[in-house]
Short mmCIF file of C-alpha atoms and ligand atoms in Angstrom, two decimals:
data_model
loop_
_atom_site.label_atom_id
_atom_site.label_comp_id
_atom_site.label_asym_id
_atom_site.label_seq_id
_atom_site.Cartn_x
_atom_site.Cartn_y
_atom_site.Cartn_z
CA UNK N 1443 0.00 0.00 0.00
CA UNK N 1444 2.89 2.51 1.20
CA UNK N 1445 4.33 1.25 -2.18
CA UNK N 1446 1.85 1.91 -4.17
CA UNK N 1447 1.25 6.19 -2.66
CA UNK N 1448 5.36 6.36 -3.23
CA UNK N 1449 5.18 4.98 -6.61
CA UNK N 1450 2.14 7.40 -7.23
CA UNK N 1451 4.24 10.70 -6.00
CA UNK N 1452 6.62 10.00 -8.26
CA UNK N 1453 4.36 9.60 -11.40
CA UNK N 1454 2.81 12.78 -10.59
CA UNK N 1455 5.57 14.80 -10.28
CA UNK N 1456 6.06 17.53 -12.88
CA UNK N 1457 7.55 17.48 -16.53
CA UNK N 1458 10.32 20.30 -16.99
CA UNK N 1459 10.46 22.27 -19.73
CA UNK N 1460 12.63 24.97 -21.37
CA UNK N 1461 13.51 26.84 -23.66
CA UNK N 1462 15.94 30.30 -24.44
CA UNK N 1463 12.70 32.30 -23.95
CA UNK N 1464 8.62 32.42 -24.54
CA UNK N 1465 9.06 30.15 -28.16
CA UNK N 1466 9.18 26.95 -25.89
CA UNK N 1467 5.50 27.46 -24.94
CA UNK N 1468 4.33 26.71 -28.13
CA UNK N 1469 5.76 22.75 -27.23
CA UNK N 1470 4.38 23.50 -23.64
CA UNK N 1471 0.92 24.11 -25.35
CA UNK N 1472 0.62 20.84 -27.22
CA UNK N 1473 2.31 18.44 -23.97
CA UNK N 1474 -0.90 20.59 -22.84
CA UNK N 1475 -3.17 19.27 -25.17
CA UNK N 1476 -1.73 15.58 -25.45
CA UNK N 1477 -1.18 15.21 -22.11
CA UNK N 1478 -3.48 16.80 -19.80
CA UNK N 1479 -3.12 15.10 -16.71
CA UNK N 1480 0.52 15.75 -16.64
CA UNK N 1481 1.62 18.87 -14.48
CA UNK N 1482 4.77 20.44 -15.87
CA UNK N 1483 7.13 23.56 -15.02
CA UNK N 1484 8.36 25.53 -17.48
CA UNK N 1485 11.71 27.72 -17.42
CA UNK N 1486 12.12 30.70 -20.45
CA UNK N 1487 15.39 32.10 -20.19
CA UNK N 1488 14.45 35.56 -21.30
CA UNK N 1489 17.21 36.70 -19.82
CA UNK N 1490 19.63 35.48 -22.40
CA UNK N 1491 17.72 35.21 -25.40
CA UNK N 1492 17.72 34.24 -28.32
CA UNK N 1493 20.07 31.61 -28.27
CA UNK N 1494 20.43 31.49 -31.97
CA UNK N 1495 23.43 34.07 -31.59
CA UNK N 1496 25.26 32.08 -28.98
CA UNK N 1497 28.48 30.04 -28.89
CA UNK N 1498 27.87 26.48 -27.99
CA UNK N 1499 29.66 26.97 -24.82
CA UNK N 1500 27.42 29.21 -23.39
CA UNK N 1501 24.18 27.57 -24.82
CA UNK N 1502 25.57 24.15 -23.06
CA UNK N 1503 26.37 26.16 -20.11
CA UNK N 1504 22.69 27.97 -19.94
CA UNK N 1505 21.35 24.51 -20.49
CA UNK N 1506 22.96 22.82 -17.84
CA UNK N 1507 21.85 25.54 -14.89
CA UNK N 1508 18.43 25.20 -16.00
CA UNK N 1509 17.91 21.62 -16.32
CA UNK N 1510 19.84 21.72 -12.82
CA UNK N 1511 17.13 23.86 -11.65
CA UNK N 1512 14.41 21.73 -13.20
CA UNK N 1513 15.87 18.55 -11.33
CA UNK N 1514 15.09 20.51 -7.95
CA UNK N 1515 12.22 21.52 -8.82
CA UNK N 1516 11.84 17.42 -8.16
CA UNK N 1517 10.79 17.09 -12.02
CA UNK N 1518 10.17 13.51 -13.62
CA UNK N 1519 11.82 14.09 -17.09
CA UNK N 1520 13.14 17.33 -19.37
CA UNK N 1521 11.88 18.67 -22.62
CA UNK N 1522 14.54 20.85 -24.14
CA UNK N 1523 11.42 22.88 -26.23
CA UNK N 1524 14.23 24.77 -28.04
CA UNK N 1525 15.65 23.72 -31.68
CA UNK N 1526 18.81 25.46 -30.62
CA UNK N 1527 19.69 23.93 -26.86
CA UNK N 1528 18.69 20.46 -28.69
CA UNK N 1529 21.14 20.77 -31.40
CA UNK N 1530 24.01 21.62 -28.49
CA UNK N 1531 23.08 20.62 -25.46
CA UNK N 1532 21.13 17.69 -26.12
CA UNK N 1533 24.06 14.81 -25.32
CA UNK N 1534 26.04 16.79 -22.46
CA UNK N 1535 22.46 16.50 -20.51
CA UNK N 1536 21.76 13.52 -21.27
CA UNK N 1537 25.68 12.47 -20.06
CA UNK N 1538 25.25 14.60 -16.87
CA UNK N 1539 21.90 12.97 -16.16
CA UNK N 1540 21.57 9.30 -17.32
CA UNK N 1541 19.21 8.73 -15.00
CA UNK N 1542 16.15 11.12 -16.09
CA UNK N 1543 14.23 10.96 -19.74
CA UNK N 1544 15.30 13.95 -21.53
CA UNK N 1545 13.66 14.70 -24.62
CA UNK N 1546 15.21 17.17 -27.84
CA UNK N 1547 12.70 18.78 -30.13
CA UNK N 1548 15.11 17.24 -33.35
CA UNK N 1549 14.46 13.96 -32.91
CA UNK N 1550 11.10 13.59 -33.28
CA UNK N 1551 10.77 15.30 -36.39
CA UNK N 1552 13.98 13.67 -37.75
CA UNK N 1553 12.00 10.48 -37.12
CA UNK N 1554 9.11 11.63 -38.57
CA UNK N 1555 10.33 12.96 -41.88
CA UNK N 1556 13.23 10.59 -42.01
CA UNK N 1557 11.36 7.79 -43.11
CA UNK N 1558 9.56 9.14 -46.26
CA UNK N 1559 10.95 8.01 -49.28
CA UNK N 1560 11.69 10.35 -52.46
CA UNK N 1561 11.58 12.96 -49.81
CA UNK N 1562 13.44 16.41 -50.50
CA UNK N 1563 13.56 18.04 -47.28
CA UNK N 1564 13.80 22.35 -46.21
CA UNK N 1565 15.20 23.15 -42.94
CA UNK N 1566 15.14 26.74 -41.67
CA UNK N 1567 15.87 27.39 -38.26
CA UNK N 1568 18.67 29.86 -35.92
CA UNK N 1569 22.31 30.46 -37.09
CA UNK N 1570 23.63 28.20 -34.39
CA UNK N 1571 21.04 25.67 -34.96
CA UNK N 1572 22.01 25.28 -39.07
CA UNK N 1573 25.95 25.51 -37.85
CA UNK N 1574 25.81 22.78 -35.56
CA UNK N 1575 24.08 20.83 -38.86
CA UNK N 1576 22.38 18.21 -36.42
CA UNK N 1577 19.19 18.29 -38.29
CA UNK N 1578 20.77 17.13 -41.64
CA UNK N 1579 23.62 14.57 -39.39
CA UNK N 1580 20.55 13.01 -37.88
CA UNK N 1581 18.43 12.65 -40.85
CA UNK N 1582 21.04 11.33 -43.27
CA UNK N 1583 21.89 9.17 -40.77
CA UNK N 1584 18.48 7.81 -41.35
CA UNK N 1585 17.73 7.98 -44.39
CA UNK N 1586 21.08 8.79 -46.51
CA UNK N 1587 18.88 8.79 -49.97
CA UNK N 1588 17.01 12.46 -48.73
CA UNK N 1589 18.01 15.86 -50.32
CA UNK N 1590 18.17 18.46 -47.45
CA UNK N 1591 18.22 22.53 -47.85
CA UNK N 1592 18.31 24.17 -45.01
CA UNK N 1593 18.83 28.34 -44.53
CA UNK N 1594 19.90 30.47 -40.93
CA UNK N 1595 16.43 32.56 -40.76
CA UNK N 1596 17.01 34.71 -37.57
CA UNK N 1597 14.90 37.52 -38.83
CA UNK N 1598 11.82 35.13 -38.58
CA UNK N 1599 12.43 34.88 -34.98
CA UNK N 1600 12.16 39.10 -34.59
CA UNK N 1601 8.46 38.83 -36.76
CA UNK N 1602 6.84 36.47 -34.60
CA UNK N 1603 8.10 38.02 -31.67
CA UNK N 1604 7.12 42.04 -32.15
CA UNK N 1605 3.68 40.43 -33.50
CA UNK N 1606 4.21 40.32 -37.30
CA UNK N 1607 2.16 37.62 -38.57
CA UNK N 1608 -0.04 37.56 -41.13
CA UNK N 1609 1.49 41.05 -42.46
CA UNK N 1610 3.38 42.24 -45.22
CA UNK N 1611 6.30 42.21 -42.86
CA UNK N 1612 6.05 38.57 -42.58
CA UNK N 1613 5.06 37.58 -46.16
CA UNK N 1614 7.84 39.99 -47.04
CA UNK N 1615 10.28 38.20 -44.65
CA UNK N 1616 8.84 34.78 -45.77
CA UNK N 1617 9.13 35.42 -49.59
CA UNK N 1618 12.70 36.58 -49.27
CA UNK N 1619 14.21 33.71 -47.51
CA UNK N 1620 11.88 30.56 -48.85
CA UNK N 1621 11.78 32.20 -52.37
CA UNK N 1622 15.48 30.92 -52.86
CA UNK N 1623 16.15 28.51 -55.39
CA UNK N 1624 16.99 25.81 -53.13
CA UNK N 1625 13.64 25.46 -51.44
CA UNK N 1626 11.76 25.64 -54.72
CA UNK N 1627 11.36 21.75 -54.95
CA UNK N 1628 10.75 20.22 -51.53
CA UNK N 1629 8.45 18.43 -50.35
CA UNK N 1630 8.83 18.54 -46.12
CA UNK N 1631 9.64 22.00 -44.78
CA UNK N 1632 10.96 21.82 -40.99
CA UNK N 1633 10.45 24.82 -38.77
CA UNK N 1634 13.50 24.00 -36.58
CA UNK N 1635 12.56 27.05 -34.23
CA UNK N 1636 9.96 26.90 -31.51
CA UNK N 1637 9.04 30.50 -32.89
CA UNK N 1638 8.04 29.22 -36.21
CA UNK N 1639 4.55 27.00 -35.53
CA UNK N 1640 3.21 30.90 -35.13
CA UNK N 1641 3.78 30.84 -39.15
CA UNK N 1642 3.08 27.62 -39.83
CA UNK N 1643 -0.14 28.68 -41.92
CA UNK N 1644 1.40 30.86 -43.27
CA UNK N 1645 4.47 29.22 -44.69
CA UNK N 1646 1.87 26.31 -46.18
CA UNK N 1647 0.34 28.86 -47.70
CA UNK N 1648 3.67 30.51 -49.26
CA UNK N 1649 4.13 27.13 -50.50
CA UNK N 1650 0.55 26.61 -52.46
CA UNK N 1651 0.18 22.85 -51.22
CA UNK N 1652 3.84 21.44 -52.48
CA UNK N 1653 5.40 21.10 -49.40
CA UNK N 1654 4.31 19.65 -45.96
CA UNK N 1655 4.93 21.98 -43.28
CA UNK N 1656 5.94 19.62 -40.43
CA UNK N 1657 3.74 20.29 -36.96
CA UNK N 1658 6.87 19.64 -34.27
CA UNK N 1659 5.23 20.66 -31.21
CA UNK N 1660 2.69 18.15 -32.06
CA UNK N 1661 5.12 15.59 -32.78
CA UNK N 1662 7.51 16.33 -29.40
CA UNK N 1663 4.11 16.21 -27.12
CA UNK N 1664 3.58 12.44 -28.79
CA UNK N 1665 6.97 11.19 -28.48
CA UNK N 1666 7.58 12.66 -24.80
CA UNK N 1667 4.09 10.34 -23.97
CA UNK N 1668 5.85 7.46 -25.58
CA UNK N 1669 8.96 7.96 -23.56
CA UNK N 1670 6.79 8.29 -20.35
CA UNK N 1671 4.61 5.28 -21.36
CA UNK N 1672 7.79 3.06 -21.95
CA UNK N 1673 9.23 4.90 -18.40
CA UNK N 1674 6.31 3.33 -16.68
CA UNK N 1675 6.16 7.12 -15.47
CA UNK N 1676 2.96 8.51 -16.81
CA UNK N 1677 1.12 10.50 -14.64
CA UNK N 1678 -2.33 9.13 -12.68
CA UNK N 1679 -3.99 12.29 -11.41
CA UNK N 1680 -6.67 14.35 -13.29
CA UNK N 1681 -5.42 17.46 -11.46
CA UNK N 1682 -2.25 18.60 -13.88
CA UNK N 1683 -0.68 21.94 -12.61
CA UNK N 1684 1.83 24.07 -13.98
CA UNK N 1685 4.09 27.00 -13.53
CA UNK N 1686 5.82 29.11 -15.91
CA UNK N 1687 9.00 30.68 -14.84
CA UNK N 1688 10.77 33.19 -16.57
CA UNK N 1689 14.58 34.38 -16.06
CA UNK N 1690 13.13 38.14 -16.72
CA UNK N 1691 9.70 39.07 -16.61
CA UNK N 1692 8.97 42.21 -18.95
CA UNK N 1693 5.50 43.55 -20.27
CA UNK N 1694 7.02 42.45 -23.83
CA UNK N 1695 7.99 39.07 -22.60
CA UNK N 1696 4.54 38.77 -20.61
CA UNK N 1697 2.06 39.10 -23.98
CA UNK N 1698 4.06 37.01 -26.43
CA UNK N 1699 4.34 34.31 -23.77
CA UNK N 1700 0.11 34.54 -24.08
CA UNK N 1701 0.29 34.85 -27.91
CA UNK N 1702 2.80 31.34 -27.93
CA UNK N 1703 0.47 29.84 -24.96
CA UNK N 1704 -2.60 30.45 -26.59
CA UNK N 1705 -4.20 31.50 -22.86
CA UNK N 1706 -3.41 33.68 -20.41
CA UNK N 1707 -0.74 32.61 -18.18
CA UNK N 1708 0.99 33.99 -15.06
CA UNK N 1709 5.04 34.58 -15.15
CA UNK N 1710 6.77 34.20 -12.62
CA UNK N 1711 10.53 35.55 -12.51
CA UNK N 1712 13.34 33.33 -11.05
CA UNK N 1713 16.90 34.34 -12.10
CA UNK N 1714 19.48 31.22 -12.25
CA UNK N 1715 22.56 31.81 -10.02
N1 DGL P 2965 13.92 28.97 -29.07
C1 DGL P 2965 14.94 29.10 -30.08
C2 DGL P 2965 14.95 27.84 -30.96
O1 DGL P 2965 14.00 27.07 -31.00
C3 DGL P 2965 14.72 30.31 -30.95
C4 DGL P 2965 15.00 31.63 -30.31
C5 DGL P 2965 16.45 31.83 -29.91
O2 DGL P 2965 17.29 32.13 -30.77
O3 DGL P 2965 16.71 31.73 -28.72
O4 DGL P 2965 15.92 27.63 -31.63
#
């Protein structure tokens, strides 16, 4: 019996999540959706973002202070919800912590995409993201017959965030970086940014039908319950709660983190030591 109430603490402790800032919430949103009996705490690190300018060094260090954090915050298992920490974080936290399920936002799509056949495959995501090239490593790795394009789109990440969609400031922005030559024939299109599900409807619609515009948040929410399922560490209670955390809490930061959420949300601030 005492078993059974430990066992149950554990499986109902919270999910952490993070990401450089508010894009992360997007992947929060649809863990939401897929999973709504599990509780989670999320961590933005507002206070140095983007990430998508950083060296690796400092994204692994930022990554390791938070996931630190998330670990006393007595959580069950880590979502990195950011394209950027995934590509250079991913295996330090996974060495530092073999213990705990930690989950990238690259695999699942890699997984997902990597299979098709005849596939010819767009990437766009942060500078440091396309330089560390771990979205093309992983998917030739899996499929070595795919063409892959990919293309650093930082100004994307400046649109959603002052508010720009569905403007001529995005379709401008849009036009001028899918327009090139190399994306004119594929058939998958990966948003390797958690800013970038903002303009997913947009992008399809840039691309008239001819490409799929891959849905990652969706995808990460149904591979984390997969990892939990095989964990034996899904949660049993009906009563999820969660907390969102920020490094910095401005007015700017407070109504994008609504616009990514899709609801209102409280922020809290917490700033790493
Ligand atoms: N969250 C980051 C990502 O998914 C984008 C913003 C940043 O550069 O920090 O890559």
């Amino acid at each position: 019996m005492l078993h059974g109430i430990f066992y149950c603490i554990i499986l109902n402790k919270p999910i952490g999540i993070f990401d450089s800032g508010v894009g992360g919430l997007t992947v929060a949103s649809a863990i939401k959706r897929m999973l709504p009996n599990e509780s989670f705490v999320y961590f933005g690190d507002t206070r140095h973002s983007p990430y998508g300018d950083k060296s690796e060094e400092t994204i692994r260090q930022y990554s390791q202070r938070i996931t630190k954090f998330l670990l006393e915050q007595d959580c069950k298992a880590i979502v990195i919800a950011c394209n950027t920490a995934s590509a250079l974080a991913y295996q330090v936290l996974c060495d530092s912590h073999p213990h705990i399920p930690i989950i990238n936002v690259v695999d699942p799509v890699v997984n997902h995409v990597g299979s098709k056949i005849n596939n010819k495959v767009g990437i766009i995501a942060t500078r440091a993201t396309i330089k560390s090239d771990m979205y093309r490593k992983k998917l030739k790795r899996l499929n070595p017959k795919l063409h892959i394009a990919t293309a650093a789109t930082p100004l994307l990440v400046g649109v959603v965030e002052e508010g720009f969609m569905n403007t001529k400031v995005s379709a401008g922005a849009i036009e001028a970086y899918l327009g090139s030559k190399k994306f004119a024939d594929v058939t998958t299109m990966i948003l390797g940014c958690t800013h970038f599900p903002l303009l997913q409807r947009e992008i399809e619609r840039f691309f008239e039908g001819r490409a799929e515009v891959v849905d990652s948040p969706e995808l990460v929410a149904h591979y984390l319950k997969m990892v939990l399922q095989k964990a034996g560490l899904s949660s049993t209670t009906s009563e999820a709660k969660y907390r969102f955390i920020v490094s910095e809490k401005t007015p700017s930061f407070a109504r994008i983190a609504k616009m990514f959420f899709g609801e209102d949300i409280k922020l809290e601030e917490i700033v790493l030591r």
